[in-house]
Short mmCIF file of C-alpha atoms in Angstrom, two decimals:
data_model
loop_
_atom_site.label_atom_id
_atom_site.label_comp_id
_atom_site.label_asym_id
_atom_site.label_seq_id
_atom_site.Cartn_x
_atom_site.Cartn_y
_atom_site.Cartn_z
CA MET B 1 -0.17 0.15 0.06
CA ILE B 2 2.73 2.43 0.42
CA SER B 3 4.34 3.93 -2.99
CA ARG B 4 7.04 5.94 -2.12
CA VAL B 5 8.66 7.61 0.83
CA ARG B 6 11.02 10.49 0.48
CA LEU B 7 12.73 12.26 2.95
CA HIS B 8 13.38 15.51 3.74
CA VAL B 9 15.21 18.03 6.25
CA ALA B 10 13.72 21.55 6.45
CA THR B 11 16.52 24.13 7.55
CA VAL B 12 13.95 27.62 7.51
CA PRO B 13 15.33 31.02 9.20
CA MET B 14 14.15 32.29 11.70
CA ALA B 15 12.76 36.03 12.07
CA THR B 16 13.29 36.07 15.58
CA THR B 17 15.88 34.18 18.06
CA PHE B 18 14.31 32.19 20.84
CA ASP B 19 17.30 30.98 23.83
CA HIS B 20 16.45 29.57 27.21
CA ALA B 21 18.87 28.13 29.30
CA GLY B 22 19.84 25.03 28.02
CA ALA B 23 19.82 26.34 23.54
CA SER B 24 19.29 29.44 21.41
CA ARG B 25 17.52 28.86 18.26
CA ARG B 26 17.80 30.72 15.28
CA ARG B 27 16.59 28.22 12.50
CA SER B 28 14.00 25.43 12.32
CA GLU B 29 15.88 21.98 12.26
CA SER B 30 13.00 19.39 11.31
CA VAL B 31 12.93 15.80 9.57
CA LEU B 32 10.48 15.39 7.09
CA VAL B 33 8.77 12.42 5.74
CA GLU B 34 6.27 12.68 2.87
CA LEU B 35 4.73 8.81 2.29
CA HIS B 36 2.41 8.10 -0.76
CA LEU B 37 -0.35 5.92 -0.69
CA GLY B 38 -0.54 5.55 -4.49
CA ASP B 39 -1.93 8.81 -5.29
CA VAL B 40 -2.40 10.06 -1.96
CA CYS B 41 0.53 11.86 -0.23
CA GLY B 42 0.62 12.36 4.10
CA TRP B 43 3.52 14.59 5.73
CA GLY B 44 4.96 13.95 9.07
CA GLU B 45 7.79 15.55 11.18
CA GLY B 46 10.34 15.27 13.80
CA ALA B 47 12.02 17.71 15.35
CA PRO B 48 15.40 15.91 16.85
CA ARG B 49 16.81 17.80 20.08
CA ASP B 50 20.17 16.67 21.54
CA TYR B 51 19.12 18.41 24.28
CA VAL B 52 16.22 17.06 24.69
CA THR B 53 16.56 13.86 23.76
CA GLY B 54 19.96 12.95 22.47
CA GLU B 55 19.34 13.00 18.92
CA THR B 56 20.67 14.71 16.15
CA THR B 57 18.97 15.39 12.35
CA ALA B 58 21.58 13.13 10.82
CA GLY B 59 20.59 10.39 13.77
CA ALA B 60 17.29 10.48 13.18
CA ILE B 61 17.33 10.60 9.06
CA GLU B 62 19.56 7.18 9.67
CA ALA B 63 16.50 5.38 12.45
CA VAL B 64 14.40 6.47 9.22
CA GLN B 65 15.92 4.77 6.83
CA ARG B 66 16.86 1.68 8.98
CA CYS B 67 12.76 1.35 8.97
CA ASP B 68 11.69 -1.18 5.91
CA PRO B 69 7.98 0.84 4.70
CA ALA B 70 7.14 -2.45 3.09
CA ALA B 71 7.28 -4.01 6.14
CA LEU B 72 5.23 -1.72 8.27
CA ALA B 73 2.58 -1.71 5.46
CA GLU B 74 2.54 -5.43 5.88
CA ARG B 75 1.38 -4.88 9.63
CA ILE B 76 -1.25 -2.55 8.74
CA ASP B 77 -5.10 -3.37 7.14
CA TRP B 78 -5.93 -1.55 5.39
CA HIS B 79 -9.51 -2.64 4.84
CA SER B 80 -11.20 0.46 7.06
CA PHE B 81 -10.59 3.50 8.33
CA ASP B 82 -11.14 2.00 12.01
CA ALA B 83 -8.91 -0.90 10.80
CA THR B 84 -6.22 0.97 9.30
CA ILE B 85 -6.00 3.56 12.34
CA ALA B 86 -6.07 1.11 15.00
CA SER B 87 -3.24 -0.91 13.14
CA ILE B 88 -1.07 2.04 13.21
CA ALA B 89 -1.92 2.75 16.58
CA ALA B 90 -0.86 -1.05 17.54
CA LEU B 91 2.74 -0.61 16.17
CA ASP B 92 4.45 1.30 18.78
CA LEU B 93 6.22 2.79 16.11
CA PRO B 94 9.00 4.57 19.35
CA SER B 95 9.80 0.38 19.56
CA LEU B 96 10.62 -0.09 15.83
CA VAL B 97 12.01 3.14 14.67
CA ALA B 98 15.02 4.30 17.13
CA GLY B 99 14.93 8.31 18.33
CA PRO B 100 11.30 9.47 19.42
CA SER B 101 11.51 12.49 16.95
CA ALA B 102 12.10 9.98 13.92
CA ALA B 103 8.71 7.97 15.34
CA ALA B 104 6.78 10.69 14.94
CA ALA B 105 7.72 11.49 11.95
CA VAL B 106 6.63 8.26 10.48
CA GLU B 107 3.87 7.86 12.46
CA ILE B 108 2.16 11.67 11.47
CA ALA B 109 3.39 10.44 7.98
CA LEU B 110 1.12 7.49 8.21
CA LEU B 111 -1.65 8.88 10.40
CA ASP B 112 -1.87 11.93 7.37
CA ALA B 113 -1.35 9.99 4.78
CA ALA B 114 -4.11 7.08 5.84
CA CYS B 115 -6.33 9.97 7.09
CA ARG B 116 -6.72 11.64 3.55
CA HIS B 117 -6.96 7.88 1.77
CA PHE B 118 -10.22 7.79 3.72
CA GLU B 119 -11.13 11.60 3.51
CA ARG B 120 -11.28 11.79 7.43
CA PRO B 121 -9.66 14.38 9.70
CA LEU B 122 -6.79 13.10 12.01
CA ALA B 123 -9.11 14.34 15.02
CA GLU B 124 -11.06 11.32 14.20
CA VAL B 125 -7.97 9.27 15.37
CA LEU B 126 -8.64 9.92 19.13
CA ASP B 127 -12.17 8.13 18.97
CA ILE B 128 -10.28 5.08 17.75
CA ALA B 129 -9.36 4.36 21.69
CA ALA B 130 -9.72 0.03 21.31
CA ALA B 131 -5.74 -0.24 20.40
CA TRP B 132 -4.59 2.42 23.04
CA ASP B 133 -3.89 -1.01 25.22
CA GLY B 134 -7.07 0.00 27.05
CA ALA B 135 -6.63 3.44 28.03
CA ASN B 136 -9.80 5.12 26.98
CA LEU B 137 -10.14 8.50 27.67
CA PRO B 138 -13.18 9.63 30.03
CA ALA B 139 -15.96 11.04 28.13
CA GLY B 140 -15.70 13.81 30.51
CA LEU B 141 -12.62 14.70 29.26
CA ARG B 142 -13.35 15.16 25.90
CA ARG B 143 -13.73 18.40 24.45
CA SER B 144 -14.49 19.77 20.80
CA GLY B 145 -13.21 23.75 19.99
CA PRO B 146 -10.98 26.41 20.30
CA ALA B 147 -8.11 26.00 23.27
CA ALA B 148 -6.54 28.14 25.51
CA VAL B 149 -2.86 28.61 24.75
CA SER B 150 -0.03 29.97 26.98
CA LEU B 151 2.03 32.82 26.29
CA VAL B 152 6.25 31.53 26.56
CA ILE B 153 8.34 34.34 27.38
CA PRO B 154 11.80 33.55 26.13
CA LEU B 155 15.57 34.64 28.14
CA SER B 156 16.18 37.11 25.78
CA ARG B 157 12.93 39.03 26.31
CA ASP B 158 11.91 41.32 29.27
CA VAL B 159 9.02 40.37 30.83
CA ALA B 160 8.07 43.26 32.24
CA SER B 161 8.17 44.67 28.59
CA THR B 162 6.63 41.88 27.11
CA LEU B 163 3.39 41.76 29.47
CA ASP B 164 3.05 45.39 28.71
CA ASP B 165 3.21 45.70 25.12
CA LEU B 166 0.09 43.30 25.36
CA THR B 167 -3.37 45.06 24.53
CA PRO B 168 -5.78 45.20 28.10
CA GLN B 169 -7.77 42.75 26.59
CA ALA B 170 -4.71 40.62 25.39
CA ARG B 171 -3.30 40.86 28.94
CA ALA B 172 -6.62 39.50 30.69
CA SER B 173 -7.37 36.94 28.09
CA LEU B 174 -3.94 34.90 29.20
CA ARG B 175 -5.05 31.88 31.07
CA HIS B 176 -1.19 30.73 31.36
CA VAL B 177 2.35 32.40 31.20
CA LYS B 178 5.79 30.25 30.83
CA ILE B 179 8.89 31.93 31.75
CA LYS B 180 12.08 30.96 30.61
CA VAL B 181 14.29 31.77 33.41
CA ALA B 182 18.76 30.75 34.26
CA ASP B 183 20.45 32.65 37.21
CA PRO B 184 17.91 31.78 40.67
CA GLY B 185 17.93 35.53 41.33
CA ALA B 186 17.23 37.06 37.90
CA ALA B 187 13.87 33.74 38.20
CA VAL B 188 12.53 35.54 41.26
CA GLN B 189 12.74 38.88 39.82
CA ARG B 190 11.41 37.70 36.46
CA LEU B 191 8.10 36.02 38.28
CA SER B 192 7.60 39.27 40.36
CA ARG B 193 7.47 41.38 37.12
CA ALA B 194 4.87 38.91 35.57
CA ARG B 195 2.72 38.61 38.69
CA ASP B 196 2.59 42.79 39.31
CA ARG B 197 1.19 42.55 36.11
CA LEU B 198 -1.26 39.70 35.79
CA GLY B 199 -4.55 38.63 37.24
CA ALA B 200 -4.29 35.92 40.33
CA ASP B 201 -6.11 33.48 38.18
CA THR B 202 -3.26 33.52 35.69
CA GLY B 203 -0.93 30.63 36.33
CA ILE B 204 2.89 31.28 36.14
CA SER B 205 5.62 28.69 35.43
CA LEU B 206 9.59 28.92 35.19
CA ASP B 207 11.32 26.78 33.20
CA VAL B 208 14.67 26.02 34.17
CA ASN B 209 15.91 23.85 31.50
CA GLY B 210 17.62 22.06 33.78
CA GLY B 211 20.07 24.76 34.62
CA TRP B 212 19.38 25.08 38.21
CA SER B 213 21.76 22.61 40.82
CA PRO B 214 19.80 20.94 44.13
CA GLU B 215 21.20 23.83 46.63
CA GLN B 216 20.17 26.91 44.25
CA ALA B 217 16.65 24.96 43.74
CA GLU B 218 16.17 24.44 47.52
CA ARG B 219 17.89 28.24 48.41
CA ILE B 220 15.29 29.93 46.32
CA ALA B 221 12.06 27.34 46.84
CA PRO B 222 10.41 29.87 49.64
CA GLU B 223 10.64 33.21 47.04
CA LEU B 224 8.33 30.80 44.47
CA THR B 225 5.30 30.36 46.76
CA ASP B 226 3.10 31.25 43.71
CA VAL B 227 4.27 29.94 41.26
CA ALA B 228 2.27 27.08 38.80
CA TRP B 229 5.41 24.79 38.59
CA VAL B 230 8.87 24.95 38.02
CA GLU B 231 9.87 23.43 34.55
CA GLU B 232 13.41 20.70 34.86
CA PRO B 233 14.81 22.75 37.60
CA LEU B 234 17.08 19.95 37.53
CA ARG B 235 19.91 17.96 35.25
CA ALA B 236 17.94 15.53 33.59
CA ARG B 237 16.25 12.57 35.73
CA SER B 238 18.19 13.52 38.66
CA TRP B 239 15.44 11.36 40.49
CA PRO B 240 17.01 11.17 44.03
CA LYS B 241 17.68 14.72 43.64
CA LEU B 242 14.33 15.46 42.53
CA ALA B 243 12.45 13.59 44.96
CA ARG B 244 14.60 15.18 48.02
CA LEU B 245 13.69 18.56 46.50
CA ARG B 246 10.23 17.84 46.32
CA ARG B 247 10.38 16.59 49.93
CA ARG B 248 12.20 19.60 51.85
CA THR B 249 10.30 22.15 49.69
CA GLY B 250 6.78 20.93 48.28
CA LEU B 251 8.04 22.49 45.31
CA PRO B 252 5.73 21.64 42.53
CA ILE B 253 7.93 20.38 39.54
CA MET B 254 6.74 19.42 35.83
CA LEU B 255 9.31 17.24 34.10
CA ASP B 256 9.95 17.88 30.28
CA GLU B 257 13.62 16.48 29.24
CA SER B 258 13.17 13.73 31.81
CA CYS B 259 10.14 12.45 31.03
CA THR B 260 10.28 10.84 27.53
CA ASP B 261 8.52 7.63 27.71
CA LEU B 262 5.95 5.87 30.16
CA ALA B 263 9.81 3.78 31.40
CA ASP B 264 10.78 7.42 32.36
CA LEU B 265 6.53 8.39 34.05
CA ARG B 266 6.56 4.76 36.23
CA THR B 267 10.49 6.13 37.75
CA ALA B 268 9.18 9.50 38.31
CA ALA B 269 5.90 8.60 39.79
CA GLU B 270 7.86 5.69 42.27
CA ALA B 271 10.51 8.31 43.28
CA ASP B 272 7.27 11.02 44.16
CA ALA B 273 10.05 13.65 41.76
CA ALA B 274 6.98 15.25 40.29
CA THR B 275 3.63 16.81 39.98
CA HIS B 276 3.24 16.99 35.91
CA ILE B 277 5.30 16.53 32.86
CA ASN B 278 5.44 18.06 29.55
CA VAL B 279 4.27 15.68 26.51
CA ARG B 280 5.61 16.82 23.37
CA LEU B 281 4.83 14.38 20.50
CA SER B 282 8.36 14.84 18.78
CA LYS B 283 9.77 13.97 21.87
CA CYS B 284 7.44 11.18 23.25
CA GLY B 285 7.44 9.54 19.69
CA GLY B 286 4.37 10.82 18.16
CA LEU B 287 0.48 11.61 18.98
CA PHE B 288 -0.36 7.53 20.04
CA ALA B 289 2.79 7.34 22.41
CA SER B 290 1.87 11.15 23.44
CA ALA B 291 -1.66 9.98 24.09
CA ARG B 292 -0.91 6.80 26.25
CA LEU B 293 1.51 8.91 28.35
CA ALA B 294 -1.01 11.50 29.18
CA LEU B 295 -2.99 9.16 29.97
CA ARG B 296 -1.24 7.10 31.90
CA ALA B 297 0.10 10.15 34.28
CA ARG B 298 -3.70 11.23 34.68
CA GLN B 299 -4.20 7.79 36.05
CA LEU B 300 -0.91 8.49 37.94
CA GLY B 301 -2.27 11.61 39.66
CA LEU B 302 0.13 14.01 37.51
CA GLY B 303 -1.03 17.31 35.63
CA CYS B 304 0.03 17.38 31.62
CA GLN B 305 0.96 20.27 29.92
CA LEU B 306 0.73 20.08 25.95
CA GLY B 307 4.15 21.42 24.82
CA VAL B 308 5.57 22.35 21.56
CA HIS B 309 9.46 22.27 20.21
CA VAL B 310 10.60 25.58 18.98
CA ALA B 311 10.49 25.93 15.39
CA GLU B 312 8.02 23.20 14.43
CA VAL B 313 7.54 24.07 10.40
CA GLY B 314 3.90 22.25 10.05
CA PRO B 315 2.70 18.53 10.75
CA LEU B 316 3.95 18.39 14.22
CA TRP B 317 2.22 21.63 15.73
CA ALA B 318 -1.05 20.72 13.16
CA ALA B 319 -1.07 17.27 15.08
CA SER B 320 -0.74 18.22 18.27
CA ARG B 321 -3.53 20.60 17.30
CA VAL B 322 -5.31 17.63 17.84
CA LEU B 323 -4.90 16.65 21.10
CA ALA B 324 -5.58 20.52 22.33
CA THR B 325 -8.75 20.59 20.72
CA GLY B 326 -9.71 17.14 21.07
CA TRP B 327 -9.04 16.41 24.55
CA GLY B 328 -9.38 18.36 28.11
CA LEU B 329 -7.18 16.96 30.41
CA TRP B 330 -4.05 19.58 29.97
CA GLN B 331 -3.39 22.13 32.48
CA THR B 332 -1.72 24.16 29.99
CA VAL B 333 -1.16 24.16 26.22
CA GLU B 334 1.82 25.54 23.96
CA ALA B 335 1.21 27.12 20.86
CA GLY B 336 4.65 28.31 19.10
CA ARG B 337 5.30 31.38 17.51
CA GLY B 338 5.13 30.09 13.81
CA ASP B 339 3.74 33.14 12.92
CA GLU B 340 6.27 35.29 14.34
CA TRP B 341 9.70 33.07 13.36
CA PHE B 342 8.15 32.58 9.87
CA PRO B 343 6.83 35.20 8.08
CA GLU B 344 6.10 33.82 5.18
CA PRO B 345 3.84 30.51 5.74
CA LEU B 346 5.26 27.59 5.59
CA THR B 347 2.24 25.75 5.55
CA GLU B 348 -1.37 26.08 3.86
CA PRO B 349 -3.58 27.50 5.75
CA ALA B 350 -0.93 29.25 7.54
CA PHE B 351 0.12 28.86 11.04
CA THR B 352 -2.25 30.63 13.41
CA VAL B 353 -3.08 32.11 16.91
CA ASP B 354 -5.58 34.59 17.99
CA ARG B 355 -3.22 36.76 20.16
CA THR B 356 -5.79 38.38 21.92
CA ALA B 357 -7.48 35.78 23.07
CA HIS B 358 -5.09 33.17 23.24
CA ARG B 359 -6.96 30.56 21.63
CA VAL B 360 -6.00 28.20 19.34
CA ALA B 361 -8.81 26.48 16.85
CA ALA B 362 -8.70 22.86 14.76
CA LEU B 363 -7.64 23.04 11.60
CA ALA B 364 -10.22 21.73 8.87
CA GLY B 365 -10.35 18.91 6.16
CA PRO B 366 -8.90 15.93 5.92
CA GLY B 367 -5.35 14.70 7.36
CA THR B 368 -3.81 16.98 9.14
CA GLY B 369 -5.33 19.34 7.58
CA ILE B 370 -2.30 21.17 6.08
CA GLU B 371 -0.31 21.39 3.27
CA PRO B 372 3.28 22.68 2.50
CA THR B 373 4.03 25.52 0.91
CA GLU B 374 6.47 26.40 -2.00
CA ASN B 375 8.02 28.06 0.69
CA LEU B 376 8.69 25.58 3.13
CA LEU B 377 9.92 23.31 0.12
CA ARG B 378 12.55 25.88 -0.84
CA HIS B 379 14.26 25.11 2.48
CA THR B 380 14.37 21.18 2.04
CA ARG B 381 17.32 18.57 0.81
CA CYS B 382 15.84 15.15 0.10
CA PRO B 383 18.63 12.99 1.37
CA ALA B 384 17.05 9.98 0.56
CA THR B 385 13.95 8.42 -1.06
CA TRP B 386 12.13 4.90 -0.77
CA GLN B 387 10.73 2.72 -3.46
CA PRO B 388 9.10 -1.13 -3.09
CA ASP B 389 11.64 -2.31 -6.26
CA SER B 390 14.46 -0.38 -4.83
CA GLY B 391 14.27 -0.03 -1.33
CA TRP B 392 15.94 3.13 0.16
CA ARG B 393 18.88 5.39 -2.29
CA ARG B 394 20.60 8.38 -1.37
CA THR B 395 19.49 11.00 -3.55
#
């Protein structure tokens, strides 16, 4: 059923820099999978980030090429939409394709192509939960319509001026603000400046990106009493130190780089090392792996944020919107700033966020609902192509 696969590397300059304690980014760096089912084409995306999962772009490309699309196709029941989606969910792609970003790119491309083949929107895959090991979403957590999104303030931006530049209506509409921080003392100052400008019902979190020592975190914790949570305060997977920080300070902790799969989640829960996790499709291995992780976290009593990687160019943010607008279990949802980073649209329809109401709407149409523009394709190169009669070939 899979007739051709093309691998692309998208490297698109960003109009503005985004930085945090772990990295600074001025261009996109995504792996795109273009997958054909006959005349139908689906697109997937992975965002390899070495500081998050240890993956590199070159490694993700190699991982996709080690995957045999013909063998994958044989494990999929193509007879109906429900059967196709359930069998894709049952593939457990993160165990078949090495590296979560490579797995995400393959899975999203498969889902996009399959949904387009059956002329169904990607949102409908959320209703096919039977293949998710019985991890069904409680009916009360299903939702539809626009989703509220948080405002993320990078390290290079002054908190006060960023919030002051918003219109009164936009500032009043904010439900959550995430502030990137590095130095603990400056973190308290950035938090204070945000709190002075926001209503009491607006949550504020600090994202440290693993930049603090346990001693720094313990020392500063008493000054963070009104923070919703601190994201990744210590070096990733410092389980005993995270647990001790929680025990000594009661600080609410969100795991990001520390939690990429169910094994990490289980370890964190057993150690009582966190109160929340950040779910990102590329970090967690795709749509189904992210869904499983979020549902299991909820069962364990942990809150979830639906996050994004910086500079997602299309299929990733489109697939994330399915979870953002279809499920109501998220404490916060991040949308990214594709409209700011890429003034010339990379997709049709273009990336959009209502910056006054701080909301995103579901996408329409079959599959993810987007197509790459010529502007995006101009910034890609194709290192390899697969066809049934010749396998993978470098191009």
